GROMACS .gro file of C-alpha atoms in nm:
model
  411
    1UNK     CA    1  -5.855  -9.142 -16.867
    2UNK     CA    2  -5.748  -9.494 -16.949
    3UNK     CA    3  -5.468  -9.295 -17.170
    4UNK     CA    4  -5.350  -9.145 -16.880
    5UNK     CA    5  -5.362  -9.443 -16.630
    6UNK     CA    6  -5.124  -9.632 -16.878
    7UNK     CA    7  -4.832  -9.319 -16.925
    8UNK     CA    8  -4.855  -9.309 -16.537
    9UNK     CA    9  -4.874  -9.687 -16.511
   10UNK     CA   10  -4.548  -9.680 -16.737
   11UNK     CA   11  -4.378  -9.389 -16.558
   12UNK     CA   12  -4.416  -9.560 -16.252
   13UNK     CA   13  -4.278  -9.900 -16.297
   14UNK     CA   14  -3.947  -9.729 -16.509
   15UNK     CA   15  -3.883  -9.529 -16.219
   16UNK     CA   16  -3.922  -9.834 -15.970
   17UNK     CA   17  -3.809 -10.119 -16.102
   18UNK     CA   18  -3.418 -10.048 -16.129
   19UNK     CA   19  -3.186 -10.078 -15.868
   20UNK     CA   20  -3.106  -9.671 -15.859
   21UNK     CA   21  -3.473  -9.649 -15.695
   22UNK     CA   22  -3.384  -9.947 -15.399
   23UNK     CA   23  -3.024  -9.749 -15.319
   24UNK     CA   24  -3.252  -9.351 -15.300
   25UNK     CA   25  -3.444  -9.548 -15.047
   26UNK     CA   26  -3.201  -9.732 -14.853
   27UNK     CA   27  -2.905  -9.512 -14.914
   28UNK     CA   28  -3.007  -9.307 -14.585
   29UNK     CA   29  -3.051  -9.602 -14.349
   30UNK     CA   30  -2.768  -9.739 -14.479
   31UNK     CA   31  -2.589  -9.421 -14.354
   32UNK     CA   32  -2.764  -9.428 -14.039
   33UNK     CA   33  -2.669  -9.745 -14.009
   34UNK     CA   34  -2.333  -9.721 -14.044
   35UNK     CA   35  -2.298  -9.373 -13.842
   36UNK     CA   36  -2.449  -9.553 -13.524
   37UNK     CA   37  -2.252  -9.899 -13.567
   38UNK     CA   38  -1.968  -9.667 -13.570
   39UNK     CA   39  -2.018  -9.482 -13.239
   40UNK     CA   40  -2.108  -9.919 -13.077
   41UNK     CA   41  -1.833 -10.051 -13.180
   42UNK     CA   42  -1.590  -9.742 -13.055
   43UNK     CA   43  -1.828  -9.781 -12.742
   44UNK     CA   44  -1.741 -10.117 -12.699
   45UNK     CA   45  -1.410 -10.106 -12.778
   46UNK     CA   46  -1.337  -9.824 -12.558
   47UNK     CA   47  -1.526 -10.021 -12.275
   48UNK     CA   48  -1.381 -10.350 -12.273
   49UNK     CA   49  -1.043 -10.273 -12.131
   50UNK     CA   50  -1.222 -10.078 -11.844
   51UNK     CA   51  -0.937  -9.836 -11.850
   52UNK     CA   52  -0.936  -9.557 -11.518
   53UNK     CA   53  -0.669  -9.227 -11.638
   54UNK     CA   54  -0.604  -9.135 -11.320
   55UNK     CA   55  -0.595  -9.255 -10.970
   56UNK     CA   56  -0.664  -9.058 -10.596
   57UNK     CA   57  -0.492  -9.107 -10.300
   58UNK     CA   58  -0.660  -9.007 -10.014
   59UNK     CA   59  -0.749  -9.121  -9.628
   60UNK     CA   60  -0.982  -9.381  -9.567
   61UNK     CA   61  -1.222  -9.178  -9.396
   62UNK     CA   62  -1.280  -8.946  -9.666
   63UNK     CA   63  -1.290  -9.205  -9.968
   64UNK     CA   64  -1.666  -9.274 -10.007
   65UNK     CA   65  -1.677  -8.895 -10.101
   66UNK     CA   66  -1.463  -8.927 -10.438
   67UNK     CA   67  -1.500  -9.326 -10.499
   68UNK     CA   68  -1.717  -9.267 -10.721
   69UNK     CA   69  -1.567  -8.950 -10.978
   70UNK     CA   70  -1.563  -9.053 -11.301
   71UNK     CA   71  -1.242  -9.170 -11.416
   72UNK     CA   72  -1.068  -9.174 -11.083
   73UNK     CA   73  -1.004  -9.442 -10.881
   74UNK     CA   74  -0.913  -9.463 -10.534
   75UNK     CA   75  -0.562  -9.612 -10.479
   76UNK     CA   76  -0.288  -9.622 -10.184
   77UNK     CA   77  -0.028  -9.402 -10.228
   78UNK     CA   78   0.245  -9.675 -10.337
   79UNK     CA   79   0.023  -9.828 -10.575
   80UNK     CA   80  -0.072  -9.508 -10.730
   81UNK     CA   81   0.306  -9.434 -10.785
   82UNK     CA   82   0.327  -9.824 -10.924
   83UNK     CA   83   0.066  -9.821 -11.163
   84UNK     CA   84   0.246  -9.414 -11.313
   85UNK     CA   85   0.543  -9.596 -11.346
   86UNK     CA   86   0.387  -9.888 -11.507
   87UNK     CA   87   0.200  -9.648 -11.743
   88UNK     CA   88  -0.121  -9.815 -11.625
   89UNK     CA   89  -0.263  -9.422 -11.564
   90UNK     CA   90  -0.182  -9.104 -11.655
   91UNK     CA   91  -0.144  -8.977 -11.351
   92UNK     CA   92  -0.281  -8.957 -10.974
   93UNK     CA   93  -0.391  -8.683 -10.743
   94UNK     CA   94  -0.275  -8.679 -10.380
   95UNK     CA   95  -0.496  -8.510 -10.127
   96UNK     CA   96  -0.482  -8.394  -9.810
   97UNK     CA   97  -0.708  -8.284  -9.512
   98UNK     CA   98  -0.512  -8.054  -9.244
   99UNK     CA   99  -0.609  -8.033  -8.896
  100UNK     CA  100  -0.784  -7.721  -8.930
  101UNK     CA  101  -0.970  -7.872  -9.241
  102UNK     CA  102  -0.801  -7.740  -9.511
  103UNK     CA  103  -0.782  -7.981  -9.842
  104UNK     CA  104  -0.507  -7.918 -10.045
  105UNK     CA  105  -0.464  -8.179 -10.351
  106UNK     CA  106  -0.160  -8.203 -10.564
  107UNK     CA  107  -0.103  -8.382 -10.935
  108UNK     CA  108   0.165  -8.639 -11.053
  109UNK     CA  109   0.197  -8.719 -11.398
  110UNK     CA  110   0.294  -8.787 -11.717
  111UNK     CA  111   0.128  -8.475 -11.849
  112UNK     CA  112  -0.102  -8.218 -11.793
  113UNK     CA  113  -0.459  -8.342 -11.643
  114UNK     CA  114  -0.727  -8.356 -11.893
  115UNK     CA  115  -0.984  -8.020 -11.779
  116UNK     CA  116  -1.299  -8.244 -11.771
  117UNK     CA  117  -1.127  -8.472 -11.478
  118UNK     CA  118  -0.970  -8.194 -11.338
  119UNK     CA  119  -1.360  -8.008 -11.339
  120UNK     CA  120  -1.499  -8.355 -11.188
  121UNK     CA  121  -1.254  -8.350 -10.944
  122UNK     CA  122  -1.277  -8.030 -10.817
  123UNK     CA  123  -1.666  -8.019 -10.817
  124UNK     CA  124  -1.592  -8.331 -10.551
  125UNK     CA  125  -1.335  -8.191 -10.378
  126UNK     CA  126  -1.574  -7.845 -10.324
  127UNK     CA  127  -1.838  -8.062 -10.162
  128UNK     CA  128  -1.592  -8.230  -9.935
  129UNK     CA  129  -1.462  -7.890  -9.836
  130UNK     CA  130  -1.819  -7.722  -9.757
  131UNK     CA  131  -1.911  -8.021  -9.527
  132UNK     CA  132  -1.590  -7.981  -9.329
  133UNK     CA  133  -1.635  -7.585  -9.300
  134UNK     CA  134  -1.972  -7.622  -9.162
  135UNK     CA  135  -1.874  -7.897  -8.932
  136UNK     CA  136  -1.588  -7.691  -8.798
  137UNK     CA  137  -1.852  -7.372  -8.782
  138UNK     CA  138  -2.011  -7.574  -8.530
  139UNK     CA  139  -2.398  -7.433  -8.681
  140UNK     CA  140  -2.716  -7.476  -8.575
  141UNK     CA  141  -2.966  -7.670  -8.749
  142UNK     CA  142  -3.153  -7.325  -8.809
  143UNK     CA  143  -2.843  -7.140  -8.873
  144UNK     CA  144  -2.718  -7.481  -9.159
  145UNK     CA  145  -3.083  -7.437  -9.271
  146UNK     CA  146  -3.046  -7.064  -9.406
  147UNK     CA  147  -2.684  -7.156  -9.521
  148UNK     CA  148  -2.814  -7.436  -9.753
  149UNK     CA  149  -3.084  -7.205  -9.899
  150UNK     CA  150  -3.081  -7.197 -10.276
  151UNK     CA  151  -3.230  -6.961 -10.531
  152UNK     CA  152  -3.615  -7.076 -10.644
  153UNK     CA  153  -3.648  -7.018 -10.988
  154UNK     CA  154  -3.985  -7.075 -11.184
  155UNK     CA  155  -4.123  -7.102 -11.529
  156UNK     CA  156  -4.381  -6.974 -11.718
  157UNK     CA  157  -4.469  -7.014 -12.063
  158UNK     CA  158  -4.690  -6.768 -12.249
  159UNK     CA  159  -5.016  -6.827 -12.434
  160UNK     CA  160  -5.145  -6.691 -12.705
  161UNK     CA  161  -5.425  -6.538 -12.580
  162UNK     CA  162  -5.210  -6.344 -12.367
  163UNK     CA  163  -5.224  -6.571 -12.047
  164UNK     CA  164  -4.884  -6.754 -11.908
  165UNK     CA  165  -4.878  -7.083 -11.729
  166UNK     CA  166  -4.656  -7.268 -11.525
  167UNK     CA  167  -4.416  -7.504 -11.741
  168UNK     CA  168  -4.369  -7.846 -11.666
  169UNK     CA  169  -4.156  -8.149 -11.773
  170UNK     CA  170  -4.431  -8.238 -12.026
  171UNK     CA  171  -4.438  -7.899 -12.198
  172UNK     CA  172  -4.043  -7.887 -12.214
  173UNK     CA  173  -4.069  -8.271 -12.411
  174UNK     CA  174  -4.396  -8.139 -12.566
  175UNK     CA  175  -4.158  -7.843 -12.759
  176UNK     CA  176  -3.867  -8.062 -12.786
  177UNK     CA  177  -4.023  -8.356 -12.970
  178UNK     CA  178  -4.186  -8.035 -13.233
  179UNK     CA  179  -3.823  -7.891 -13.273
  180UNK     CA  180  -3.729  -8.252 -13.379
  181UNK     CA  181  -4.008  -8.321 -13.587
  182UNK     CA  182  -3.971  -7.961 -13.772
  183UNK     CA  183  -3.601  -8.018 -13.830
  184UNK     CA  184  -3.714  -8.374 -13.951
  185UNK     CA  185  -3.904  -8.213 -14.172
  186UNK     CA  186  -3.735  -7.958 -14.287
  187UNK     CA  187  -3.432  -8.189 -14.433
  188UNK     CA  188  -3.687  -8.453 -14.591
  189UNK     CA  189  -3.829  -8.178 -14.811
  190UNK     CA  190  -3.501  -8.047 -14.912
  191UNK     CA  191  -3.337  -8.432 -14.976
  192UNK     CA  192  -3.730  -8.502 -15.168
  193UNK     CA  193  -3.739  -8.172 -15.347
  194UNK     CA  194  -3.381  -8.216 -15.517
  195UNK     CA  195  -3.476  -8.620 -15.562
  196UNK     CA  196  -3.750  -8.552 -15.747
  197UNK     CA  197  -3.712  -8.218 -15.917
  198UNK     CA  198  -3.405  -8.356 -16.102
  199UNK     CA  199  -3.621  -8.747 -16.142
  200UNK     CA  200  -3.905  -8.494 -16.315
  201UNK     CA  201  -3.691  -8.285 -16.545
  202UNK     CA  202  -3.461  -8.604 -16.646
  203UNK     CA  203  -3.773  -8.786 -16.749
  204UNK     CA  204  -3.944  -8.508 -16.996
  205UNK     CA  205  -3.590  -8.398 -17.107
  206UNK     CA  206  -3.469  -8.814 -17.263
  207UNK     CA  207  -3.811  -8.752 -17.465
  208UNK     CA  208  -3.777  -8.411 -17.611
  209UNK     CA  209  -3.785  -8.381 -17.963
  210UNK     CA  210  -3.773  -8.714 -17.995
  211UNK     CA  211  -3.979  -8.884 -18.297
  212UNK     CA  212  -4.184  -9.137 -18.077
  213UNK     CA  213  -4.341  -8.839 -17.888
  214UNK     CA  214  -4.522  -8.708 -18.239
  215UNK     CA  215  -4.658  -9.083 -18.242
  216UNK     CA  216  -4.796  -9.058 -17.912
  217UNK     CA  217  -4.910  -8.705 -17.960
  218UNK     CA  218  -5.131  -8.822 -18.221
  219UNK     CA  219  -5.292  -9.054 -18.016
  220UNK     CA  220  -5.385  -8.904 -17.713
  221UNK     CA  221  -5.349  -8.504 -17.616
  222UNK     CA  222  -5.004  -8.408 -17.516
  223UNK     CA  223  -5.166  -8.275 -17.191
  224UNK     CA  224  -5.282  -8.560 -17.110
  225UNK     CA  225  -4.941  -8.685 -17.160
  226UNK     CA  226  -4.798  -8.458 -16.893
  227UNK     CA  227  -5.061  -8.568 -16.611
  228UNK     CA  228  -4.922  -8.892 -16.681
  229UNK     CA  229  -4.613  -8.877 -16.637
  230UNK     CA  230  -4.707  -8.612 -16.340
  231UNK     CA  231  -4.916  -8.882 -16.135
  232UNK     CA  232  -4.645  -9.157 -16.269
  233UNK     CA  233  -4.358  -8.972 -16.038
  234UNK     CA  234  -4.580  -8.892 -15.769
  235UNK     CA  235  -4.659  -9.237 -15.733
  236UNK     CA  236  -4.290  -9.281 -15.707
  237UNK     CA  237  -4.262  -9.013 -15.447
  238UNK     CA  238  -4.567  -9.194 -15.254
  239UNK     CA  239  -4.392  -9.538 -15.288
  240UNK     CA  240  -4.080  -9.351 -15.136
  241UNK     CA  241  -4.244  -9.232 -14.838
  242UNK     CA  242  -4.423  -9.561 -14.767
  243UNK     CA  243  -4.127  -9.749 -14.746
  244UNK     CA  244  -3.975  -9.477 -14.460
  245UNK     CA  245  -4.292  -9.509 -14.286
  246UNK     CA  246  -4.298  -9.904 -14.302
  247UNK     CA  247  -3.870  -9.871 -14.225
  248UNK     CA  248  -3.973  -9.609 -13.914
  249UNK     CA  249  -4.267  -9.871 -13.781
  250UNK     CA  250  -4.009 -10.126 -13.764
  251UNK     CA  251  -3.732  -9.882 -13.566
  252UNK     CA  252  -3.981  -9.839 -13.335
  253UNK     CA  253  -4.099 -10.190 -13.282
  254UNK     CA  254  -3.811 -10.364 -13.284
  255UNK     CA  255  -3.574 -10.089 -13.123
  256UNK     CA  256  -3.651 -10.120 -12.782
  257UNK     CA  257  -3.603 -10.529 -12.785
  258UNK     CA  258  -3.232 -10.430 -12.958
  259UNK     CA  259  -2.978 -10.430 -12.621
  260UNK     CA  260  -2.751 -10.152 -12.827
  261UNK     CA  261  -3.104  -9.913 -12.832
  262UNK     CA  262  -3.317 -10.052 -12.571
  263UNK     CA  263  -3.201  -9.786 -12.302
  264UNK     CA  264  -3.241  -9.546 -12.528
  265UNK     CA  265  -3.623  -9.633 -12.646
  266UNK     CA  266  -3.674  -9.653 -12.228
  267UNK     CA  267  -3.545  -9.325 -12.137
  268UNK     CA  268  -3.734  -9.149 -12.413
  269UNK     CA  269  -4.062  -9.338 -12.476
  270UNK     CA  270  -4.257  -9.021 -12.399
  271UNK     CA  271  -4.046  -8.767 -12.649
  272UNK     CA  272  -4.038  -9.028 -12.936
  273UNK     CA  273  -4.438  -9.117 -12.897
  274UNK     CA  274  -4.500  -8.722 -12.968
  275UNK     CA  275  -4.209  -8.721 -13.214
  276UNK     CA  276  -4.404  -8.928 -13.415
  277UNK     CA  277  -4.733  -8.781 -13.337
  278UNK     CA  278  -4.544  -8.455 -13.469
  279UNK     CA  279  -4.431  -8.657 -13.811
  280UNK     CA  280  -4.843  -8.703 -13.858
  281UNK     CA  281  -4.938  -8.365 -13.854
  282UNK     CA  282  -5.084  -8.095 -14.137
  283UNK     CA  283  -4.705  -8.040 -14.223
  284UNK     CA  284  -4.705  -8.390 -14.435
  285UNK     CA  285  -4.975  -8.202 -14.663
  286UNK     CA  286  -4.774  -7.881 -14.718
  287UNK     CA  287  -4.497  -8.143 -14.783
  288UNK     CA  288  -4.730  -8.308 -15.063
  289UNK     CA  289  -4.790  -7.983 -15.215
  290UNK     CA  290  -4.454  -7.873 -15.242
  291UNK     CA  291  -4.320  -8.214 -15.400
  292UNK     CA  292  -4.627  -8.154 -15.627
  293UNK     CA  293  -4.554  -7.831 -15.709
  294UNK     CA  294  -4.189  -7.898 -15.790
  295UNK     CA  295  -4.260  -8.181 -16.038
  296UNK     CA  296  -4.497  -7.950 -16.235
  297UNK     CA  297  -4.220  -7.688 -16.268
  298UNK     CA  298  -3.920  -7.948 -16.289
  299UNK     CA  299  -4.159  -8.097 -16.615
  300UNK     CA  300  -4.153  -7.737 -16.718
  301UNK     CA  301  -3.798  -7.684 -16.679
  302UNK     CA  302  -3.731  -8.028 -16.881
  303UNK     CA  303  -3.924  -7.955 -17.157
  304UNK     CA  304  -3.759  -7.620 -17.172
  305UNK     CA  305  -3.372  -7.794 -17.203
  306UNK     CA  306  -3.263  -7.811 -17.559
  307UNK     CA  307  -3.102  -8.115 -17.518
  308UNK     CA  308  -3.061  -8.348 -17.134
  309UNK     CA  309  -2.685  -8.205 -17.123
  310UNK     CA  310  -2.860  -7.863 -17.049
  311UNK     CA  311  -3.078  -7.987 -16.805
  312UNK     CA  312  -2.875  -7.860 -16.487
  313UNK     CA  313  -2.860  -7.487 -16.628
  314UNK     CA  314  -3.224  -7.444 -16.697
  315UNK     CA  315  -3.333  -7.623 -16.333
  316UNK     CA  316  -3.021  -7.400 -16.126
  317UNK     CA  317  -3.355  -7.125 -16.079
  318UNK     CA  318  -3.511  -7.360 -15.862
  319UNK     CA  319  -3.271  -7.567 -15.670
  320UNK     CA  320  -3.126  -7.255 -15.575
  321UNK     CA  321  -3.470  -7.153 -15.434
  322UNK     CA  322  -3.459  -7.505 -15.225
  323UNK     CA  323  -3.136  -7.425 -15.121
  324UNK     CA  324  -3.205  -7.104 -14.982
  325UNK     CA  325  -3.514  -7.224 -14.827
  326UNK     CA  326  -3.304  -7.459 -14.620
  327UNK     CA  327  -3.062  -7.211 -14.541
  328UNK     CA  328  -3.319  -6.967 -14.476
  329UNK     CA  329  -3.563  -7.200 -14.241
  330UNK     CA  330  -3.335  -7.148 -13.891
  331UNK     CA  331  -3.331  -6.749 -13.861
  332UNK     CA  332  -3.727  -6.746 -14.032
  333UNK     CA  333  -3.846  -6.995 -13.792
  334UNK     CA  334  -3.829  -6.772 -13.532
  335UNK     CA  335  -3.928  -6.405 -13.439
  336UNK     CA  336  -4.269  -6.283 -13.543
  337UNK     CA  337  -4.193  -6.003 -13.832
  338UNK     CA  338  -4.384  -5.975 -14.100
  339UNK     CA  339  -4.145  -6.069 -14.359
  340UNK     CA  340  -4.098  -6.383 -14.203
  341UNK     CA  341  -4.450  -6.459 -14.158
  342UNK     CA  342  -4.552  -6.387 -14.548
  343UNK     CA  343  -4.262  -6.602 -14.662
  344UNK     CA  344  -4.374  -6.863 -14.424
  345UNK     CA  345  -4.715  -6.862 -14.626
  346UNK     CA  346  -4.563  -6.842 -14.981
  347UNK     CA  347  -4.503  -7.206 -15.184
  348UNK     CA  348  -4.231  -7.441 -15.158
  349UNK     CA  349  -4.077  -7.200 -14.865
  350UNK     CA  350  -4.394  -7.274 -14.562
  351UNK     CA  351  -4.223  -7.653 -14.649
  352UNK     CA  352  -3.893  -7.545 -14.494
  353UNK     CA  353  -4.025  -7.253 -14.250
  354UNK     CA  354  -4.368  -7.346 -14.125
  355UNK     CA  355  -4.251  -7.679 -13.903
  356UNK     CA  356  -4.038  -7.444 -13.747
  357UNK     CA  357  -4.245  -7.108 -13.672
  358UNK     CA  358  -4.510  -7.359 -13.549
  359UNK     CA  359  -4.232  -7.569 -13.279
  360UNK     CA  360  -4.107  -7.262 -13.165
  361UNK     CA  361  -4.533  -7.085 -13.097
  362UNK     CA  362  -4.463  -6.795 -13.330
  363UNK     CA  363  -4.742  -6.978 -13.585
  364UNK     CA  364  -5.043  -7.152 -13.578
  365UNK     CA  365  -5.362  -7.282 -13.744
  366UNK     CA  366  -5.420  -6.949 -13.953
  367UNK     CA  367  -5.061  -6.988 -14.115
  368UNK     CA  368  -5.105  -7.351 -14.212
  369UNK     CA  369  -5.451  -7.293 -14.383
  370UNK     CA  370  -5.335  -6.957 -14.532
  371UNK     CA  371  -4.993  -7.148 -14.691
  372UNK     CA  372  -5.263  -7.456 -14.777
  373UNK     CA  373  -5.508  -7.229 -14.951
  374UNK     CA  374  -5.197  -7.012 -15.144
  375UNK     CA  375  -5.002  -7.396 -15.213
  376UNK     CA  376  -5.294  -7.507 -15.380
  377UNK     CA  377  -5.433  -7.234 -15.604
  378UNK     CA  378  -5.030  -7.164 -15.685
  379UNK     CA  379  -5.052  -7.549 -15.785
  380UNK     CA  380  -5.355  -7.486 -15.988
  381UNK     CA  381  -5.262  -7.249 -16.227
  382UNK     CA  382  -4.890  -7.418 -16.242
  383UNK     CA  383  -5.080  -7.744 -16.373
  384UNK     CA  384  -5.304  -7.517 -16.593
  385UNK     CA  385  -5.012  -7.335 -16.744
  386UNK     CA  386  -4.737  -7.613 -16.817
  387UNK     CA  387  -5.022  -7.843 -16.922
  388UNK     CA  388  -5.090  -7.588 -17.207
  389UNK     CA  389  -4.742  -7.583 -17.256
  390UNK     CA  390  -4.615  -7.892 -17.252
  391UNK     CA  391  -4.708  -8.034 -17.583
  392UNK     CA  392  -4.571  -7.697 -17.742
  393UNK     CA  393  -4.245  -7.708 -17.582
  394UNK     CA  394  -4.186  -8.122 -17.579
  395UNK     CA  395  -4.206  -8.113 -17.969
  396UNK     CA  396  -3.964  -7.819 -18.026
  397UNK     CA  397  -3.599  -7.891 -18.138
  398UNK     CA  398  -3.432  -7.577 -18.225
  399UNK     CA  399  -3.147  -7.439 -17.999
  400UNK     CA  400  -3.326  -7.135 -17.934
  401UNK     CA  401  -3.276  -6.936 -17.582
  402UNK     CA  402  -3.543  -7.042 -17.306
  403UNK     CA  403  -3.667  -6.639 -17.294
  404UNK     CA  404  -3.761  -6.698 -17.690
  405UNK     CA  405  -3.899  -7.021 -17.637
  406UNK     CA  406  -4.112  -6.847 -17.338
  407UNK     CA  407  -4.195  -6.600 -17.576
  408UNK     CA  408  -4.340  -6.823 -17.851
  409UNK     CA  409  -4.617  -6.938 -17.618
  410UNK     CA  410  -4.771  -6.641 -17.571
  411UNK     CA  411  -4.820  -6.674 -17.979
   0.00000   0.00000   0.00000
């Protein structure tokens, strides 16, 4: 045991202690970072001149209705035509109320008016025109009562056991925050699958064949040797996910005393508390297994390689499995077939599919201890397997093909 304890001791601090292992941590916060400074600073920039496109020229009495359309301002008919000339707007609207109470409004500019104004203004306008109808109707308050009825529409959301309650505002941020979480998910075990698949294979495949591995072999079992260096990257991969947690704790503490965030962390307190409470669910387990799982077969796959130049031929099997997982996880996630509920179950895919089926109610408690129970006992005989062959395959040095290499362990 004390054998093993040093190779993973050793593993560990290799894989740590450079700067490539600082950068796989911070390289996606930098990003983050950088994508959200972006949209501030175009934010601010496009804020501080205050800039209004267009302007509205209308009569007094009707002006409270439009003053406040977004990116209109009211203006008087000579400044409107000052400020187009000046090239201070693109352009202003002039509107009119007949005597009969017709409005009729009419565009000057430089070009054509941008569809989202022209939508605001319109949805305004609408409004104005409704109030002036009924006021000209001359209805009673019973008969303005039945005009303003609108349709009722309600909500029910459907149990599993058959029974459908009324939705509210907390079930609607109660599914929300578990599609977050599952798509949270679902990209951390692709980005951590590929991280450490290729970390795994890279490490067995520098030593094979080489003459310091007979040395070791003859001091301590070469199966040992693998649960070393197994444990060693895991502890890397635990290190890893530590330093997210410890990087999320402090985006949560300190985000909502940040002016550029704090609205943000207001407005959505109750969706990010059950985000999080999502992030701390069963899925981090099938998450554990998977990353697991994939260093056991990635060590397989590198001791397979002839030489580390090879390395990205013999581990294309299984990052193409990843990759399809990922692609996969949106159309599996949802509908209740049985095809998509057995791959759900099945290793390395309930990773990608599972956080999804289970946000959108199409999977439960039976699915995540059926994919646990399949994970592990997959994970068993994986260990059992490759920890047989390991010390076979590590030593070999002959070009052969992978299928006769394959072969000669069944001898």
């Amino acid at each position: 045991m004390k054998k093993i304890w040093l190779v993973t001791k050793e593993t560990f601090i290799r894989q740590t202690k450079g700067i490539t292992f600082i950068l796989s941590v911070l390289a996606p916060v930098i990003f983050i970072a950088i994508f959200f400074g972006v949209i501030f600073i175009s934010q601010k920039l496009s804020g501080s001149d205050n800039q209004v496109d267009n302007a509205i020229v209308i009569s007094k009495n009707y002006a409270p209705v439009v003053k406040d359309i977004s990116n209109f301002e009211v203006k008087s008919e000579a400044a409107a035509k000052k400020a187009l000339a000046d090239e201070d707007i693109k352009g202003y609207v002039k509107v009119d109320v007949s005597k009969s109470g017709q409005i009729s409004a009419s565009w000057l500019g430089k070009e054509a008016m941008d569809s989202e104004d022209k939508a605001n203004l319109m949805a305004s306008l609408q409004k104005l025109q409704q109030s002036l109808n009924i006021q000209a109707a001359g209805l009673t308050a019973k008969q303005l009562k039945t005009l303003n009825q609108g349709v009722k529409f309600s909500e029910k959301i459907s149990e599993h056991n058959g029974s459908a309650k009324e939705a509210t505002q907390a079930d609607l941020t109660a599914k929300q925050a578990k599609s977050i979480a599952a798509n949270v998910f679902i990209w951390l075990t692709y980005f951590i699958l590929l991280t450490y698949i290729s970390t795994m294979a890279q490490e067995i495949a520098t030593e094979k064949g080489s003459k310091i591995m007979e040395i070791i072999f003859s001091s301590m079992r070469g199966g040992d040797y693998f649960v070393g260096k197994v444990l060693g990257v895991l502890g890397v991969f635990l290190l890893h996910v530590l330093a997210y947690v410890a990087l999320l704790g402090v985006a949560v503490i300190a985000g909502p005393k940040i002016e550029m965030f704090a609205s943000f962390f207001r407005s959505n307190q109750e969706l990010i508390s059950q985000v999080m409470n999502n992030l701390l669910s069963w899925n981090l387990v099938l998450l554990l297994l998977s990353v697991i799982l994939s260093i056991v077969i990635a060590a397989f796959c590198g001791a397979l390689a002839n030489r580390v130049e090879d390395l990205q031929k013999v581990l294309a099997p299984i990052m193409y499995l990843v990759i399809i997982s990922l692609v996969a996880a949106p159309s599996l996630s949802r509908g209740d077939s049985m095809f998509a509920q057995v791959i759900s179950c099945l290793p390395l895919f309930s990773g990608f599919i599972l956080p999804g089926r289970i946000a959108e109610g199409v999977s439960g408690t039976p699915e995540l201890v059926i994919a646990t129970i399949v994970s592990v006992v997959t994970l068993a005989l994986a260990i059992y397997f490759v920890r047989k062959a390991y010390p076979k395959l590590i030593l070999q040095t002959d070009d052969g093909s992978i299928i006769k290499k394959i072969k000669r362990l069944r001898g």
